[in-house]
CSV table of C-alpha atoms and ligand atoms in Angstrom, one decimal:
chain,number,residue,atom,x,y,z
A,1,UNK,CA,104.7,118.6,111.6
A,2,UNK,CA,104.1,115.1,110.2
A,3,UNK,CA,100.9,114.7,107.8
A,4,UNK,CA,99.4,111.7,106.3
A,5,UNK,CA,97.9,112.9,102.7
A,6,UNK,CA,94.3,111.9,101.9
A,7,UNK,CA,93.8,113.2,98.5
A,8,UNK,CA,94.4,116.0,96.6
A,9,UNK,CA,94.7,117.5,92.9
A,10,UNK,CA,96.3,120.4,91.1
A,11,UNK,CA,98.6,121.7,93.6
A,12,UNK,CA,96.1,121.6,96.6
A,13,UNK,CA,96.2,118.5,99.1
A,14,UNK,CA,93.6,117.6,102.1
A,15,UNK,CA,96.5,115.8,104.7
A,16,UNK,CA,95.5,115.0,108.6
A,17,UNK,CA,98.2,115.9,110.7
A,18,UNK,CA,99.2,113.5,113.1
A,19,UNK,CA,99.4,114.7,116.4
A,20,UNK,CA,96.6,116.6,116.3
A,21,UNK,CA,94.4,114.4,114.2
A,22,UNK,CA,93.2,117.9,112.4
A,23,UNK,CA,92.3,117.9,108.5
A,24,UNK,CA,93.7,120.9,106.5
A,25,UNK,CA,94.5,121.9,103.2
A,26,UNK,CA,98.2,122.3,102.1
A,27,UNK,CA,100.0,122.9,99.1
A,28,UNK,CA,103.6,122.5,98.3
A,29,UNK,CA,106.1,125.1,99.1
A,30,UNK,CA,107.6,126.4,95.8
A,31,UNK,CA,105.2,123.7,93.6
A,32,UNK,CA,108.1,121.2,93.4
A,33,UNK,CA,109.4,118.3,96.1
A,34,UNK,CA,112.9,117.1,95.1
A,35,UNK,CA,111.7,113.8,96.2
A,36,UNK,CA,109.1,113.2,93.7
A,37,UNK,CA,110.9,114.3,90.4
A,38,UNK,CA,109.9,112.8,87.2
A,39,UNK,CA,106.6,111.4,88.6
A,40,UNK,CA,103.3,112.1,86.8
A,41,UNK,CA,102.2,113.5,90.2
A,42,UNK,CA,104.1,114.5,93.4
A,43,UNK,CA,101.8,113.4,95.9
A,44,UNK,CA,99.1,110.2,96.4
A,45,UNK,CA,97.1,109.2,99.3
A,46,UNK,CA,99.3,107.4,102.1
A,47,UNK,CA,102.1,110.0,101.5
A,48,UNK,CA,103.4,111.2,104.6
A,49,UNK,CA,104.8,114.7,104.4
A,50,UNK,CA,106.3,117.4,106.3
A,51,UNK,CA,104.6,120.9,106.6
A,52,UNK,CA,104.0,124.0,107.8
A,53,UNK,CA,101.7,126.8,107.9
A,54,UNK,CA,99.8,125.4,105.3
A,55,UNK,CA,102.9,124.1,103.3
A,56,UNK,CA,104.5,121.3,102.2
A,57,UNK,CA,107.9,120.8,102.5
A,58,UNK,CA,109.3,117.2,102.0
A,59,UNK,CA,107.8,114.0,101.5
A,60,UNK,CA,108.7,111.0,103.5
A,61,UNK,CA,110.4,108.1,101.5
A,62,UNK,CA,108.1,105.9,100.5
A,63,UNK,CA,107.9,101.8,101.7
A,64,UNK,CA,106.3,101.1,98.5
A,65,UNK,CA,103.5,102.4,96.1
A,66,UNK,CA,100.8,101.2,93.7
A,67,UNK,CA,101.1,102.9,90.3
A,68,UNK,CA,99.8,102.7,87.1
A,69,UNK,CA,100.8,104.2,83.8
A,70,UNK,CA,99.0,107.4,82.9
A,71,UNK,CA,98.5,107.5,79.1
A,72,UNK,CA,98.1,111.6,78.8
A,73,UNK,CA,100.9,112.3,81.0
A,74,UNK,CA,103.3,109.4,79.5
A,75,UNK,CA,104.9,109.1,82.9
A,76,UNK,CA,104.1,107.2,86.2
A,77,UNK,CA,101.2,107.7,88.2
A,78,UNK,CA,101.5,106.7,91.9
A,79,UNK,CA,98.0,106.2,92.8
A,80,UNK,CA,99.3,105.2,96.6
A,81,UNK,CA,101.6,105.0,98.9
A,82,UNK,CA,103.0,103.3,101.9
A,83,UNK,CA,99.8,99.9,101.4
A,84,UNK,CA,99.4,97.5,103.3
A,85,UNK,CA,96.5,95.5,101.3
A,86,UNK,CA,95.5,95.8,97.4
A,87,UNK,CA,92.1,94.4,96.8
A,88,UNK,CA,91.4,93.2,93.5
A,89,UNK,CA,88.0,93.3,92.8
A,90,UNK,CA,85.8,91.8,90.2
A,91,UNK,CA,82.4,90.7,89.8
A,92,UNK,CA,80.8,87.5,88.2
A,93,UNK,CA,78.9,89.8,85.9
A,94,UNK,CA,78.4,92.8,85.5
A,95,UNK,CA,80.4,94.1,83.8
A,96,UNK,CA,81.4,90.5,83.2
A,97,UNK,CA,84.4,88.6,84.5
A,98,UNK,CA,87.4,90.0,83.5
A,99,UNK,CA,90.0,87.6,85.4
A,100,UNK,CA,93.0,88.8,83.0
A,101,UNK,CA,92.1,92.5,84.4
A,102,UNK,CA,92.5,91.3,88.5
A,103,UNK,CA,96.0,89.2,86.7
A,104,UNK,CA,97.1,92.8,85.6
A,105,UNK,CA,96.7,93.7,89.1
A,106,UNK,CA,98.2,91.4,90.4
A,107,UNK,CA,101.1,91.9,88.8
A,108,UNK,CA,101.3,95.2,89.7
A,109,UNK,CA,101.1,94.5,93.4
A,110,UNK,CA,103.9,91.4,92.9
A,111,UNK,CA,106.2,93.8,91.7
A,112,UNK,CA,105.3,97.0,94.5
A,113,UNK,CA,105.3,93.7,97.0
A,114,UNK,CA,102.2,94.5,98.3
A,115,UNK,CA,100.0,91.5,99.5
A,116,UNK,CA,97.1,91.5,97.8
A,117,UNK,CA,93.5,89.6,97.9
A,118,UNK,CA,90.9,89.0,95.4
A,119,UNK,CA,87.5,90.0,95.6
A,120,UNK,CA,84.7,89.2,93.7
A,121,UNK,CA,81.2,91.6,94.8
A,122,UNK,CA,78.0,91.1,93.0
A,123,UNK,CA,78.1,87.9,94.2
A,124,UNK,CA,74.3,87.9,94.5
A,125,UNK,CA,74.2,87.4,90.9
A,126,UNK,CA,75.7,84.8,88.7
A,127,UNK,CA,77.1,82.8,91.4
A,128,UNK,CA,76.5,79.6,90.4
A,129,UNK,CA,78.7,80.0,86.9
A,130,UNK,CA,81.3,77.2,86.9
A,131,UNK,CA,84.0,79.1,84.9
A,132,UNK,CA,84.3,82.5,87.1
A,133,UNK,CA,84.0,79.7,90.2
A,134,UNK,CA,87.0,77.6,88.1
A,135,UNK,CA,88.8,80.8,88.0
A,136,UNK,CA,88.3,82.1,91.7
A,137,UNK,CA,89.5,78.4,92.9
A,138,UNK,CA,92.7,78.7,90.9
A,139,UNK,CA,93.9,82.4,92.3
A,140,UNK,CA,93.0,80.4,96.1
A,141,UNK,CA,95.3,77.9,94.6
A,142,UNK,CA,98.2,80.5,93.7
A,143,UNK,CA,97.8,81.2,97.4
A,144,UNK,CA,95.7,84.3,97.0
A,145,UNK,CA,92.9,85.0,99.8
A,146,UNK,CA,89.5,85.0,97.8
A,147,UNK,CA,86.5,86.6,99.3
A,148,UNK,CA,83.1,86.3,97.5
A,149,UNK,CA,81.1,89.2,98.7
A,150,UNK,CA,77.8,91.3,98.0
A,151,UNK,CA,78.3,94.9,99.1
A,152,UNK,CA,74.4,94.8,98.5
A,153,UNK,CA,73.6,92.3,100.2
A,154,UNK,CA,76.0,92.4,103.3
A,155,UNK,CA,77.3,88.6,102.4
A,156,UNK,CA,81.7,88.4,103.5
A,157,UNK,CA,81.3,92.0,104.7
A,158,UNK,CA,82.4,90.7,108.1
A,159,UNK,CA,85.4,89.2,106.2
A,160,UNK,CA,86.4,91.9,104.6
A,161,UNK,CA,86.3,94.2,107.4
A,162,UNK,CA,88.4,91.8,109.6
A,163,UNK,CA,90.7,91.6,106.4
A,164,UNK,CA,91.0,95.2,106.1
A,165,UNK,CA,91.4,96.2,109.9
A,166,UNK,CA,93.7,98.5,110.8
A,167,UNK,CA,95.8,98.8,107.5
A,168,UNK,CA,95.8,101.3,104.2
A,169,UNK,CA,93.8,98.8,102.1
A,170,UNK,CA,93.9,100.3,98.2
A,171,UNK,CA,90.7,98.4,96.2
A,172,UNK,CA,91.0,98.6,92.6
A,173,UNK,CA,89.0,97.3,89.6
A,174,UNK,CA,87.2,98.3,86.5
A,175,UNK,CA,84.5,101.0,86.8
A,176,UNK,CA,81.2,99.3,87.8
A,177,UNK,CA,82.3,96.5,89.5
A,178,UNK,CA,80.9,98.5,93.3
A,179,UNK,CA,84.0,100.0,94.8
A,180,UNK,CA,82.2,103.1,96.0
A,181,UNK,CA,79.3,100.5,97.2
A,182,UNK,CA,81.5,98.8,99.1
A,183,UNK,CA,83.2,101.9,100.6
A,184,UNK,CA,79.7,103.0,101.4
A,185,UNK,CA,78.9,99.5,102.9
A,186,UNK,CA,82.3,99.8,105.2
A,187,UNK,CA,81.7,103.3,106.2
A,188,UNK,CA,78.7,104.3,106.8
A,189,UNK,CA,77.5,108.0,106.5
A,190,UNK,CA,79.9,108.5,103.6
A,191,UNK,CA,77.7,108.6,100.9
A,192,UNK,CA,80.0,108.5,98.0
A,193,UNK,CA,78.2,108.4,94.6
A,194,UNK,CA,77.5,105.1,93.0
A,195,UNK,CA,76.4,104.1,89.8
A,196,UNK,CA,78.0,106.8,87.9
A,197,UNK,CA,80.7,105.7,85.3
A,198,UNK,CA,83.8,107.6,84.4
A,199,UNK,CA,82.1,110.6,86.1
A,200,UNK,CA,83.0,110.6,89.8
A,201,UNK,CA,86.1,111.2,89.5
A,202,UNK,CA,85.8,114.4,87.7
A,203,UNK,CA,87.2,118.0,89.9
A,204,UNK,CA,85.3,120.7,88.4
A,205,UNK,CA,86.5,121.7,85.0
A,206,UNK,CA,90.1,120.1,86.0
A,207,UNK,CA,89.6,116.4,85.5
A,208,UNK,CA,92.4,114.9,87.2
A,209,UNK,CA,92.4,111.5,88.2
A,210,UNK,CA,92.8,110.7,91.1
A,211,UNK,CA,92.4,108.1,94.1
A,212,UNK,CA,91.0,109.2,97.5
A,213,UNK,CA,91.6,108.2,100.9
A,214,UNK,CA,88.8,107.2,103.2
A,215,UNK,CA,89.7,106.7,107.4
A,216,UNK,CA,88.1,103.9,109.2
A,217,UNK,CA,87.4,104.7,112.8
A,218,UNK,CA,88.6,101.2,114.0
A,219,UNK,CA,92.1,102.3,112.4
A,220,UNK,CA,93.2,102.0,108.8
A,221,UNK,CA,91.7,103.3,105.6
A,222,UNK,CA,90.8,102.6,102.3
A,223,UNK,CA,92.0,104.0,99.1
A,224,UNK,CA,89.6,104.2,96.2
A,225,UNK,CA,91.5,104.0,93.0
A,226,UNK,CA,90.8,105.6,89.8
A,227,UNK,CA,89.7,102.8,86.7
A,228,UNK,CA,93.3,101.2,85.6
A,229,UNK,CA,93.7,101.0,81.4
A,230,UNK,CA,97.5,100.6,81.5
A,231,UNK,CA,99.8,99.6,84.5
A,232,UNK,CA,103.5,100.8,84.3
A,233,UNK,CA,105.8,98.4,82.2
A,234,UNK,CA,108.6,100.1,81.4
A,235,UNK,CA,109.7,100.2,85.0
A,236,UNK,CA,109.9,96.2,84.0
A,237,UNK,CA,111.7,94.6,81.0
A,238,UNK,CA,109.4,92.0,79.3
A,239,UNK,CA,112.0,88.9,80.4
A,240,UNK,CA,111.4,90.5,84.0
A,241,UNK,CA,107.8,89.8,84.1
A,242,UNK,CA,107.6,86.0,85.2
A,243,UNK,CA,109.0,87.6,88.6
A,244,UNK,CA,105.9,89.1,89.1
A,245,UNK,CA,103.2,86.4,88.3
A,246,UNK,CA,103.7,84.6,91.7
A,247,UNK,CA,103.4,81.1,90.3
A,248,UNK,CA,105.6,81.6,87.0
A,249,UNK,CA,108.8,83.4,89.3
A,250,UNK,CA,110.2,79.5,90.7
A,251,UNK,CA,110.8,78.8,87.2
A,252,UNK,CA,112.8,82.1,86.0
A,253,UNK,CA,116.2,80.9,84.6
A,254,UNK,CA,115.5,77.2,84.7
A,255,UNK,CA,114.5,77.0,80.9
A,256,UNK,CA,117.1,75.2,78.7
A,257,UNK,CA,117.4,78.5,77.5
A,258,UNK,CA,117.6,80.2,80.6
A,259,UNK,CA,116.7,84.0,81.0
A,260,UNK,CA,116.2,84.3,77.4
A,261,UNK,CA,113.8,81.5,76.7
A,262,UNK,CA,110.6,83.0,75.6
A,263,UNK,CA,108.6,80.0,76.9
A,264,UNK,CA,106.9,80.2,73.5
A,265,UNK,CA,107.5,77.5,71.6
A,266,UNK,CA,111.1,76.6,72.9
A,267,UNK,CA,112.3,73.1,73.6
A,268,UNK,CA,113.3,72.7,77.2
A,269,UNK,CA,111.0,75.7,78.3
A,270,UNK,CA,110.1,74.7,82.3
A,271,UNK,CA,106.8,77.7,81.7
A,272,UNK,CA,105.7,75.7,78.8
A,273,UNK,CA,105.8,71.9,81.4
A,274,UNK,CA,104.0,73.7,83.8
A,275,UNK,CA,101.3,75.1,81.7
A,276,UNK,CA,100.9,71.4,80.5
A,277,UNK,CA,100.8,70.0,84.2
A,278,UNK,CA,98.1,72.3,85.5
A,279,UNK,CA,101.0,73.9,87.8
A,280,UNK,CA,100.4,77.1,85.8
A,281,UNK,CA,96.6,78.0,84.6
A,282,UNK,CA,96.7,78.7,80.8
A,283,UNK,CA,94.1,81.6,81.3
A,284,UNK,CA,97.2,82.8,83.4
A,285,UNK,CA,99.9,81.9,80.4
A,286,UNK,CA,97.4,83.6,78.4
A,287,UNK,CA,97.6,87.0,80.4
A,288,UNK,CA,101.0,86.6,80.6
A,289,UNK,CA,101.5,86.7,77.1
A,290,UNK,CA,99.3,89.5,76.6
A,291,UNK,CA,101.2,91.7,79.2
A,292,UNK,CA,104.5,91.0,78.1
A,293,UNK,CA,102.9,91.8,74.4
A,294,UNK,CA,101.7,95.0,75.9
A,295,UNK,CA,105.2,96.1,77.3
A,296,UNK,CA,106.6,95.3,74.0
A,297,UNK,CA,103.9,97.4,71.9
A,298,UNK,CA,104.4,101.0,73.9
B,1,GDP,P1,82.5,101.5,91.0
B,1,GDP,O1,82.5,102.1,89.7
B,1,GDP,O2,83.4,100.3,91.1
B,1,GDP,O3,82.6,102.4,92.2
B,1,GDP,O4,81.0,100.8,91.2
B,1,GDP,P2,79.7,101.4,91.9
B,1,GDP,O5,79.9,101.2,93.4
B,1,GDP,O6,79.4,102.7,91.4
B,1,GDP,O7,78.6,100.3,91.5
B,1,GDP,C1,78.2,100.1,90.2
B,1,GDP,C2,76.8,99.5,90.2
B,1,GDP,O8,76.8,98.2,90.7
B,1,GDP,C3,75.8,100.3,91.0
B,1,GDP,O9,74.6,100.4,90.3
B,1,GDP,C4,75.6,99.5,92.3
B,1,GDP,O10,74.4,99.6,92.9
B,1,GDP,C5,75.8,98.1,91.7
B,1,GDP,N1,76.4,97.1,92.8
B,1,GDP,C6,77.4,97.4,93.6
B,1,GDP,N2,77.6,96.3,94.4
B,1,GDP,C7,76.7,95.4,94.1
B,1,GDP,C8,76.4,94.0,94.6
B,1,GDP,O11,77.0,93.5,95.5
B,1,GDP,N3,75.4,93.4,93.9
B,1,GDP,C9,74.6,93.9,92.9
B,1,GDP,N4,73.7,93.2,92.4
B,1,GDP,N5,74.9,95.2,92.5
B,1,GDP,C10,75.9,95.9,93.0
B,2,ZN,ZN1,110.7,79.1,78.9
């Protein structure tokens, strides 16, 4: 039988079987799937799987998955599979605007080719400041949808629920900035705990973790990820990574010094031109330059 996974740690899953629509609990048969060799975990929300009797026995290939790089494990961790959406969310304080976080995530859901949106809660406060309004306008400009939103108040919930409908929508962003708020706000009667850093995602004395899958009843579902520190460079070399910043990829190999231009300081460098012309924000240069510094550093 065909199951869709919701969540799961250790070697225990919570998966809803599709043609009955019943929840169960499954674990893998013989704690290894051939399919997900070398991964820091087998299994994310979004997996579908094959089992029975309470086993699982293969893993449906994945269309794509959002991952990140988990530090203690040194390996990739998929946090989910099979997405249709990945909202990047951020607020205009607090915690303060981080837009080189949501360009981190972005790039991450460039390179799994998932579309993604911005949004930025909390929008009740701090509204009026020019820079994180500067910085919103440019990400419209890259072609991103924006939504400003107050999972408080109710303001763009209407927008994000027509956003959202009917696809696996992952939301992702630092700790504080009201993903469980806006889960709670979306599905009502959940009651997921807010407000509590770096503890919710805790499992009894085995603190994997771990994203969770939420259904809506309209259709679709949303994926609440775990806090992101590191994403998962080395499944992209550093002269790769101007592919995956949407408005820096028409320009890959059209430096006078083609794929191995640094757009540092070279002459000739098309990244550099378009920083100067606006075509390319130089908070964005900026965060570019830190990633690819990043890659280089692990
Ligand atoms: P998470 O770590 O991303 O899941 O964030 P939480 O949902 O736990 O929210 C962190 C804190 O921000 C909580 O105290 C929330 O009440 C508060 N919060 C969430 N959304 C909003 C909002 O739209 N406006 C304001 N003012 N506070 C919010
Ligand atoms: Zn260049």
């Amino acid at each position: 039988m065909k199951a869709l996974v919701l969540r799961g740690s250790n070697n225990i899953f919570q998966v809803r079987i599709i043609n009955n629509n019943e929840e169960t609990e499954c674990r893998i048969k013989g704690k290894v799937l051939k399919e997900a060799e070398g991964l820091y975990n087998p299994l994310a929300p979004g997996d579908i799987v094959e089992c029975e009797n309470g086993l699982i026995t293969a893993l449906e290939k994945r269309r794509n998955c959002f991952a990140r790089f988990n530090q203690k494990g040194k390996s990739v961790q998929i946090l989910a599979a099979n997405v249709d959406l990945v909202l990047c969310m951020t607020t205009p304080a607090s915690p303060p605007f981080r837009p080189r976080f949501i360009d981190r995530l972005l790039m991450e859901a460039d390179y799994a080719k998932i579309p993604a949106a911005v949004i930025c809660n909390k929008y009740d406060i701090n509204k009026d400041d020019i820079d994180v309004e500067h910085r919103l306008k440019d990400f419209e400009r890259i072609g991103l949808p924006v939504l400003r939103i107050s999972a408080i108040t109710g303001e763009g919930l209407e927008d994000i629920r027509k956003l959202i409908s009917g696809k696996l929508t992952v939301i992702s962003g630092q700790s504080g900035v009201g993903k469980s708020t806006l889960i709670n706000a979306i599905i009502p009667g959940l009651d997921l705990r807010t407000g509590r850093i770096n503890e919710k995602y805790s499992r009894g004395n085995h603190t994997t973790i771990q994203s969770c899958l939420y259904e809506l009843e309209e259709g679709g579902a949303l994926i609440d990820t775990p806090g992101i520190r590191r994403f998962a460079p080395e499944r992209v070399k550093p002269e790769e990574l101007i592919l995956y910043m949407r408005e820096f990829a028409p320009f890959a190999g059209q430096c006078s010094f083609g794929h191995s231009c640094l757009h540092i300081t070279e002459p000739g460098c098309k990244i550099l031109k378009a920083v100067e012309e606006g075509k390319i924000h130089k908070d964005r240069y900026e965060s570019f330059l830190r990633i690819r510094d990043d890659m280089e550093n692990t």
